[in-house]
Short mmCIF file of C-alpha atoms in Angstrom, two decimals:
data_model
loop_
_atom_site.label_atom_id
_atom_site.label_comp_id
_atom_site.label_asym_id
_atom_site.label_seq_id
_atom_site.Cartn_x
_atom_site.Cartn_y
_atom_site.Cartn_z
CA MET A 963 -250.67 26.34 -9.15
CA LYS A 964 -246.88 26.27 -9.45
CA LEU A 965 -244.61 26.87 -6.48
CA LEU A 966 -240.87 27.50 -6.48
CA PHE A 967 -238.99 27.02 -3.20
CA VAL A 968 -235.57 28.64 -2.86
CA SER A 969 -234.56 28.24 0.76
CA ASP A 970 -231.17 28.32 2.43
CA SER A 971 -230.17 25.52 4.79
CA PHE A 972 -230.94 25.74 8.50
CA LYS A 973 -227.58 25.63 10.26
CA GLY A 974 -226.89 22.23 11.74
CA THR A 975 -230.35 20.83 11.00
CA ILE A 976 -231.68 20.53 7.43
CA THR A 977 -230.17 21.19 4.02
CA SER A 978 -231.54 23.50 1.34
CA GLU A 979 -232.90 20.54 -0.61
CA GLU A 980 -234.50 19.01 2.49
CA SER A 981 -236.14 22.34 3.24
CA ALA A 982 -237.61 22.50 -0.27
CA ALA A 983 -238.89 18.93 0.03
CA MET A 984 -240.59 19.69 3.36
CA LEU A 985 -242.18 22.84 1.93
CA ALA A 986 -243.43 20.90 -1.09
CA LYS A 987 -244.98 18.27 1.18
CA ALA A 988 -246.68 20.95 3.26
CA ALA A 989 -247.93 22.73 0.12
CA THR A 990 -249.65 19.59 -1.19
CA GLU A 991 -251.26 19.03 2.21
CA VAL A 992 -252.66 22.58 2.21
CA PHE A 993 -253.43 23.21 -1.47
CA GLY A 994 -253.84 19.71 -2.86
CA PRO A 995 -252.11 18.68 -6.09
CA VAL A 996 -249.65 21.47 -7.00
CA GLU A 997 -246.49 21.58 -9.06
CA CYS A 998 -243.49 22.22 -6.79
CA LYS A 999 -239.86 22.79 -7.65
CA GLY A 1000 -236.92 23.47 -5.38
CA ILE A 1001 -233.62 25.15 -6.21
CA PRO A 1002 -230.78 24.62 -3.71
CA VAL A 1003 -229.09 27.84 -2.59
CA ALA A 1004 -226.54 28.80 0.02
CA ASP A 1005 -224.89 31.86 1.53
CA GLY A 1006 -221.33 30.61 1.65
CA GLY A 1007 -221.90 28.16 4.49
CA GLU A 1008 -223.19 24.62 4.50
CA GLY A 1009 -224.63 23.55 1.16
CA THR A 1010 -222.72 26.01 -1.02
CA THR A 1011 -220.76 23.28 -2.78
CA ASP A 1012 -223.92 21.28 -3.49
CA ALA A 1013 -225.72 24.35 -4.84
CA VAL A 1014 -222.89 25.27 -7.21
CA ILE A 1015 -222.38 21.67 -8.34
CA LYS A 1016 -226.07 21.40 -9.26
CA ALA A 1017 -226.18 24.81 -10.98
CA CYS A 1018 -223.04 24.10 -13.02
CA ASN A 1019 -223.59 20.37 -13.67
CA GLY A 1020 -220.45 19.58 -11.72
CA THR A 1021 -219.41 16.40 -9.96
CA LYS A 1022 -218.26 15.54 -6.44
CA ILE A 1023 -214.70 14.63 -5.53
CA VAL A 1024 -214.51 12.73 -2.24
CA THR A 1025 -211.47 12.90 0.04
CA GLU A 1026 -210.43 12.60 3.67
CA VAL A 1027 -209.43 15.60 5.79
CA HIS A 1028 -209.29 16.60 9.44
CA ASP A 1029 -212.21 18.34 11.10
CA PRO A 1030 -211.86 21.38 13.41
CA LEU A 1031 -210.74 19.15 16.29
CA MET A 1032 -208.33 17.19 14.07
CA ASN A 1033 -210.48 14.07 13.79
CA GLN A 1034 -210.30 12.45 10.37
CA ILE A 1035 -213.50 12.70 8.33
CA THR A 1036 -214.66 11.99 4.78
CA THR A 1037 -215.89 15.01 2.85
CA TYR A 1038 -215.96 16.38 -0.71
CA TYR A 1039 -215.64 19.36 -3.00
CA GLY A 1040 -216.89 20.03 -6.53
CA LYS A 1041 -215.32 19.70 -9.95
CA LEU A 1042 -216.74 22.27 -12.36
CA SER A 1043 -214.29 21.84 -15.25
CA GLU A 1044 -210.87 20.34 -15.89
CA ASN A 1045 -209.16 23.20 -14.06
CA SER A 1046 -211.91 24.68 -11.86
CA ALA A 1047 -213.08 23.46 -8.47
CA VAL A 1048 -215.44 24.80 -5.82
CA MET A 1049 -215.43 24.00 -2.12
CA GLU A 1050 -216.75 25.22 1.21
CA MET A 1051 -214.75 25.40 4.42
CA ALA A 1052 -217.85 24.25 6.30
CA CYS A 1053 -217.28 20.74 4.91
CA ALA A 1054 -213.93 20.56 6.70
CA SER A 1055 -213.90 23.26 9.37
CA GLY A 1056 -217.58 23.99 9.94
CA LEU A 1057 -219.42 24.56 13.20
CA PRO A 1058 -221.84 21.62 12.76
CA LEU A 1059 -218.81 19.29 12.80
CA VAL A 1060 -218.15 20.18 16.45
CA PRO A 1061 -220.52 18.87 19.17
CA ASP A 1062 -222.09 21.60 21.27
CA HIS A 1063 -220.22 20.64 24.43
CA LEU A 1064 -216.85 20.80 22.63
CA ARG A 1065 -217.28 24.19 20.96
CA ASN A 1066 -214.35 26.39 21.93
CA PRO A 1067 -212.52 28.52 19.32
CA LEU A 1068 -209.30 28.19 21.31
CA ASN A 1069 -209.18 24.53 20.28
CA THR A 1070 -210.32 24.54 16.65
CA THR A 1071 -208.29 24.77 13.45
CA THR A 1072 -208.74 25.32 9.71
CA TYR A 1073 -206.20 22.58 8.94
CA GLY A 1074 -208.81 20.49 7.11
CA THR A 1075 -209.65 23.40 4.82
CA GLY A 1076 -206.01 23.56 3.80
CA GLU A 1077 -206.12 19.82 3.14
CA LEU A 1078 -209.10 20.33 0.81
CA ILE A 1079 -207.14 22.95 -1.13
CA ALA A 1080 -204.05 20.72 -1.24
CA HIS A 1081 -206.09 17.81 -2.61
CA ALA A 1082 -207.58 20.01 -5.32
CA LEU A 1083 -204.11 21.23 -6.27
CA ALA A 1084 -202.83 17.66 -6.48
CA GLU A 1085 -205.75 16.80 -8.75
CA GLY A 1086 -204.63 19.51 -11.18
CA PHE A 1087 -207.11 22.27 -10.38
CA THR A 1088 -205.64 25.75 -10.84
CA ASN A 1089 -208.80 27.83 -10.38
CA ILE A 1090 -210.22 27.17 -6.94
CA SER A 1091 -213.19 28.96 -5.38
CA ILE A 1092 -213.81 28.51 -1.67
CA ALA A 1093 -216.80 29.70 0.36
CA ILE A 1094 -215.89 30.46 3.95
CA GLY A 1095 -219.17 30.72 5.84
CA GLY A 1096 -220.17 28.59 8.81
CA SER A 1097 -216.75 28.14 10.39
CA ALA A 1098 -216.00 26.75 13.84
CA THR A 1099 -212.61 28.42 13.88
CA ASN A 1100 -210.78 31.53 15.03
CA ASP A 1101 -207.19 30.61 14.15
CA GLY A 1102 -206.40 33.37 11.67
CA GLY A 1103 -206.09 30.77 8.92
CA MET A 1104 -202.97 29.28 10.51
CA GLY A 1105 -204.22 25.72 10.26
CA CYS A 1106 -205.05 26.14 6.59
CA ILE A 1107 -201.64 27.60 5.82
CA ARG A 1108 -199.92 24.82 7.81
CA ALA A 1109 -201.67 22.17 5.70
CA LEU A 1110 -200.26 23.94 2.64
CA GLY A 1111 -196.68 23.92 3.92
CA GLY A 1112 -196.41 27.04 6.07
CA ARG A 1113 -194.84 26.99 9.53
CA PHE A 1114 -195.66 29.05 12.62
CA VAL A 1115 -193.22 29.03 15.52
CA ASP A 1116 -193.04 30.51 19.00
CA LYS A 1117 -190.13 32.53 20.37
CA HIS A 1118 -188.30 29.31 21.26
CA GLY A 1119 -188.56 27.94 17.71
CA ASN A 1120 -191.23 25.38 18.55
CA GLU A 1121 -193.71 24.74 15.75
CA LEU A 1122 -197.32 25.61 16.57
CA GLU A 1123 -200.30 23.45 15.62
CA GLY A 1124 -202.39 26.31 14.28
CA ARG A 1125 -205.31 26.43 16.68
CA GLY A 1126 -206.91 29.55 18.14
CA CYS A 1127 -204.88 29.20 21.31
CA ASP A 1128 -201.66 29.49 19.27
CA LEU A 1129 -202.35 33.04 18.08
CA GLU A 1130 -200.80 34.53 21.20
CA ARG A 1131 -197.65 32.45 20.78
CA VAL A 1132 -196.83 33.23 17.14
CA TYR A 1133 -193.38 34.77 16.88
CA ASP A 1134 -192.31 33.97 13.33
CA ILE A 1135 -193.90 32.69 10.11
CA ASP A 1136 -192.04 30.63 7.50
CA VAL A 1137 -193.64 30.16 4.09
CA SER A 1138 -190.51 29.08 2.24
CA HIS A 1139 -191.87 25.55 1.86
CA LEU A 1140 -195.41 26.33 0.73
CA ASN A 1141 -196.96 23.83 -1.67
CA PRO A 1142 -195.27 24.67 -5.02
CA LEU A 1143 -198.53 24.04 -6.88
CA LEU A 1144 -199.88 27.26 -5.36
CA LYS A 1145 -197.61 29.27 -7.67
CA ASN A 1146 -199.77 28.39 -10.66
CA ALA A 1147 -203.12 28.49 -8.84
CA HIS A 1148 -205.69 31.22 -8.32
CA VAL A 1149 -207.75 30.90 -5.14
CA THR A 1150 -210.91 33.00 -4.88
CA VAL A 1151 -212.52 33.36 -1.46
CA MET A 1152 -216.27 33.97 -1.35
CA CYS A 1153 -217.62 35.73 1.72
CA ASP A 1154 -220.43 38.15 2.54
CA VAL A 1155 -218.87 40.26 5.30
CA THR A 1156 -216.31 43.07 5.35
CA ASN A 1157 -215.10 42.70 8.94
CA PRO A 1158 -211.42 43.41 9.66
CA LEU A 1159 -209.22 40.90 11.46
CA CYS A 1160 -209.03 42.70 14.84
CA GLY A 1161 -211.06 45.14 16.88
CA THR A 1162 -214.66 45.39 18.06
CA ASN A 1163 -215.90 44.54 14.56
CA GLY A 1164 -213.21 41.95 13.95
CA ALA A 1165 -213.21 38.18 13.71
CA THR A 1166 -213.18 37.41 17.42
CA TYR A 1167 -215.73 39.79 18.88
CA THR A 1168 -218.17 39.57 15.96
CA PHE A 1169 -218.23 35.81 15.38
CA GLY A 1170 -216.41 34.18 18.29
CA LYS A 1171 -219.39 33.88 20.64
CA GLN A 1172 -221.40 31.72 18.24
CA LYS A 1173 -218.43 29.35 18.07
CA GLY A 1174 -218.41 28.80 21.83
CA GLY A 1175 -216.34 31.74 22.99
CA THR A 1176 -216.98 33.02 26.52
CA PRO A 1177 -216.00 36.59 27.45
CA ASP A 1178 -212.68 35.35 28.87
CA ILE A 1179 -212.00 33.23 25.80
CA LEU A 1180 -212.81 36.10 23.46
CA GLU A 1181 -210.51 38.47 25.34
CA ARG A 1182 -207.65 35.98 25.07
CA LEU A 1183 -208.33 35.32 21.38
CA GLU A 1184 -208.44 39.02 20.54
CA ALA A 1185 -205.11 39.62 22.23
CA GLY A 1186 -203.70 36.66 20.33
CA MET A 1187 -205.13 37.89 17.03
CA GLN A 1188 -203.51 41.28 17.54
CA ASN A 1189 -200.18 39.57 18.13
CA TYR A 1190 -200.68 37.49 15.00
CA ARG A 1191 -201.56 40.59 12.97
CA ASP A 1192 -198.42 42.36 14.15
CA VAL A 1193 -196.23 39.40 13.16
CA ILE A 1194 -197.82 39.38 9.70
CA ILE A 1195 -197.13 43.12 9.32
CA LYS A 1196 -193.51 42.65 10.43
CA THR A 1197 -192.94 39.62 8.20
CA PHE A 1198 -194.82 40.49 5.03
CA GLY A 1199 -195.51 44.22 5.21
CA ILE A 1200 -199.24 43.56 4.91
CA ASN A 1201 -201.83 44.75 7.43
CA PRO A 1202 -204.75 42.29 7.43
CA ASP A 1203 -206.99 44.89 9.09
CA ALA A 1204 -206.80 46.89 5.87
CA ILE A 1205 -208.24 43.98 3.85
CA ALA A 1206 -212.03 43.93 3.69
CA GLY A 1207 -213.31 40.55 4.83
CA SER A 1208 -210.09 39.52 6.58
CA GLY A 1209 -212.12 38.81 9.72
CA ALA A 1210 -214.36 36.30 7.98
CA ALA A 1211 -214.11 32.68 9.14
CA GLY A 1212 -212.01 33.56 12.15
CA GLY A 1213 -209.37 35.32 10.06
CA LEU A 1214 -209.22 32.94 7.11
CA GLY A 1215 -210.68 35.62 4.85
CA GLY A 1216 -207.59 37.74 4.54
CA CYS A 1217 -204.54 36.31 6.25
CA PRO A 1218 -203.21 34.25 3.33
CA HIS A 1219 -202.93 37.46 1.23
CA GLY A 1220 -199.37 37.90 0.09
CA LEU A 1221 -198.53 34.23 0.62
CA PHE A 1222 -200.06 33.02 -2.65
CA ALA A 1223 -202.67 34.07 -5.24
CA TRP A 1224 -205.46 34.38 -2.67
CA HIS A 1225 -208.16 36.91 -3.48
CA THR A 1226 -211.05 37.68 -1.15
CA GLN A 1227 -214.19 38.74 -2.94
CA ILE A 1228 -217.19 40.07 -1.02
CA TRP A 1229 -220.47 38.54 -2.28
CA TYR A 1230 -223.97 39.67 -1.30
#
């Protein structure tokens, strides 16, 4: 008997490879000597980088970034060729990185995801693919853009940190000092949802609860996200709600459109 195990990870508990190993152990206990093989897979969340690295014979590149609460951590992304890299936001801005008692999307940021992209750019990668499942964030991608040189300010000209709580305070966006390496880079975003940025099917109300959002928190975040959307429309002439998948990962899926070569692709 030959058995093939192709299991996704179990969020915050075991990886795809660990799942396959446990299934193989159980199979031998039930059926006796059997040939078992596991293939790591992922849905855009935790384990996506590992799965692609293994499938493409890539290698890991280790670096330090900030997690969703701005604590410094060591993480990695994958090198697939001299100019192609793959990464997952879950490694830098994922929900499992935030302890249960600290989960609150008002306080989290995608800054570390931007740091991952910046590191890949500095290493010479011009074709970057990023999977955006499993996020702990609802910041509209502000943190990510900040790490790449963008600035968000309130009506008094004070720079914002780029957390979920800053959405309601955004008054102006300055991208004049974005990382110049972005001009020659192509960033492909992999996601499996088509949610818009705002509304009942948007980032906040669809995914915010699982990130620690209470009804009061979600109401505040939605109002902030609408403000953020309106500033983007005024500044860039782009409506994120019209971009399929813009609500993925708390708004990271579509908000960088128009700022650099960022293309959201819906994968099923």
